[in-house]
C-alpha atoms as one frame of an Amber mdcrd trajectory, in Angstrom:
protein
  -0.050   0.080  -0.074   1.216   3.432  -0.987   2.208   5.836   2.016   1.290
   9.063   0.611   0.489  11.633  -2.050   0.797  15.276  -2.640  -2.645  16.425
  -3.500  -3.874  20.025  -4.329  -7.508  20.314  -4.369  -9.464  23.081  -6.411
  -9.106  26.578  -5.299  -5.684  26.117  -3.766  -2.283  26.412  -5.375   0.781
  24.113  -5.290   4.043  26.343  -5.322   7.024  24.242  -6.130   9.289  26.780
  -7.717  12.876  25.492  -7.721  15.921  26.557  -9.627  18.303  24.726 -12.157
  21.013  25.012  -9.234  18.487  23.930  -6.442  15.591  21.711  -8.068  12.728
  20.490  -5.812  12.842  16.761  -5.257   9.773  14.587  -4.424  10.800  10.987
  -3.904  10.292   7.945  -1.984  11.196   7.743   1.796  12.492   4.078   1.444
  16.115   3.227   2.004  15.893   1.190  -1.153  13.433   3.206  -3.477  11.196
   1.438  -6.186   8.499   2.697  -8.448   5.243   2.875  -6.788   6.721   3.827
  -3.392   4.298   6.825  -3.138   1.229   8.104  -4.814   2.737  11.047  -6.786
   1.526  14.424  -7.161  -2.046  15.382  -7.900  -3.157  19.036  -8.955  -6.965
  19.529  -9.298  -7.984  22.819 -10.989 -10.925  24.643 -12.409 -10.437  24.500
 -15.995 -12.740  23.059 -18.717 -13.026  19.298 -19.122 -15.456  16.911 -20.902
 -15.921  14.798 -17.761 -19.166  14.224 -16.240 -19.695  13.399 -12.247 -22.900
  12.456 -10.688 -24.734  14.220 -13.802 -22.851  17.346 -13.731 -21.041  18.171
 -16.951 -17.476  19.444 -16.786 -16.785  18.017 -13.426 -14.918  14.719 -12.841
 -13.648  12.648  -9.910  -9.882  11.995 -10.261  -8.739   8.432 -10.474  -6.866
   6.835  -7.461  -9.461   6.810  -4.943  -8.756  10.406  -3.964 -12.116  11.677
  -3.741 -14.026  11.575  -0.580 -17.627  12.872   0.882 -16.339  16.457   0.868
 -15.701  16.319  -2.865 -11.863  17.027  -2.486 -11.092  14.711  -5.494 -13.182
  16.827  -7.887 -11.636  18.679 -10.708 -13.102  21.002 -13.577 -14.902  23.952
 -14.182 -15.089  26.844 -16.591 -11.868  28.742 -16.267  -9.223  27.712 -18.676
  -7.066  30.283 -17.251  -7.093  28.571 -13.730  -3.846  29.097 -11.873  -3.070
  25.915  -9.843   0.313  27.018  -8.892   4.037  26.500 -10.188   6.049  23.297
 -10.681   9.194  24.496 -11.930  12.693  22.688 -11.724  10.874  19.649 -10.193
  11.964  16.022 -10.004   9.263  13.383  -9.270  10.656   9.938  -8.327   9.159
   6.346  -7.706   5.672   7.757  -7.705   2.331   6.199  -8.999   0.125   3.359
  -8.114  -2.909   1.319  -9.224  -5.861   1.907  -6.901  -7.937  -0.334  -8.845
  -7.407  -1.655 -12.577  -7.629   1.328 -14.907  -7.762   3.603 -11.950  -4.224
   4.837 -11.080  -2.287   7.632  -9.768   0.666   8.814 -11.925   3.996  10.475
 -11.321   2.147  13.714 -12.082  -1.582  13.752 -12.312  -2.933  17.125 -13.737
  -6.848  17.339 -13.665  -8.963  20.360 -14.956  -5.567  22.387 -14.465  -5.642
  25.831 -16.368  -3.054  27.480 -18.521  -2.163  30.173 -15.977  -0.443  27.156
 -14.093   3.197  27.003 -14.753   4.725  23.434 -15.434   8.208  23.994 -16.617
  11.368  21.836 -16.189   9.759  18.875 -14.725  11.443  15.475 -14.625   9.229
  12.181 -13.934  11.661   9.214 -12.944  10.323   5.562 -12.681   6.729   6.207
 -12.406   4.837   3.163 -11.324   1.933   4.117 -14.156   2.114   7.034 -16.369
   4.844   9.839 -16.108   2.007  12.338 -16.507  -1.654  12.175 -17.120  -3.718
  15.409 -17.991  -7.510  15.091 -17.380  -9.002  17.834 -19.168  -7.644  21.369
 -18.629  -5.564  23.633 -20.761  -2.431  23.505 -18.813   0.805  23.968 -21.044
   4.098  21.776 -20.247   7.545  23.060 -21.234  10.952  21.404 -20.819   9.583
  18.050 -19.586  11.499  14.632 -19.505  10.073  11.059 -18.550  12.604   8.405
 -17.729  11.703   4.568 -17.327   7.949   4.906 -17.222   6.109   1.655 -16.562
   3.093   2.794 -18.607   2.422   5.662 -20.711   4.907   8.636 -20.550   2.409
  11.156 -21.553  -1.698  10.416 -21.458  -4.603  12.530 -21.823  -8.107  12.220
 -21.023 -11.303  14.230 -20.837 -10.586  16.860 -23.341  -7.199  18.270 -22.546
  -6.486  21.173 -24.857  -2.790  22.376 -23.709   0.567  22.305 -25.501   3.891
  20.587 -24.889   7.164  22.371 -25.882  10.330  20.593 -25.414   9.503  17.050
 -24.228  11.966  13.984 -23.975  11.141  10.554 -23.265  13.708   7.844 -22.538
  12.305   4.420 -22.186  13.748   1.291 -20.822  13.249  -1.524 -23.028  13.038
  -4.068 -20.255  10.274  -2.479 -18.435   6.646  -1.948 -19.534   3.188  -3.045
 -18.502
């Protein structure tokens, strides 16, 4: 069982603003780290999606068993300029897990995240599912690198409409689901 995840609900911001000399590291707390040691980073925003939750169009419930009775795992809205914070000069290691089949957390999960959010110079290393998955939203991704991902390096669902500039994928031919 995964010990933790970093989850940022709608209406809040995650500010992880490192530098090239001092990047921010999100990683396992295990002495011998392995993919799937923790649930990864989940950012939930208010941008448009084509998801539907309990009959409400444009709102979704993020994968991975995150949602609760308070609706803290919901994402989506009408604001494509939503600002869910900054992920700059960030490295995410050994993250992601399968809550149920086809219901996983990734290294980085961006759900309904808008294009005023900064995702720049982000590396995802040895993710246990996808390196990154965007569920709707309009977030743009720049300078991203994914290394030795188990499943998809980059996955989208629910009408993501952002852009990717300067993306690199390094696959390990001996590892794939």
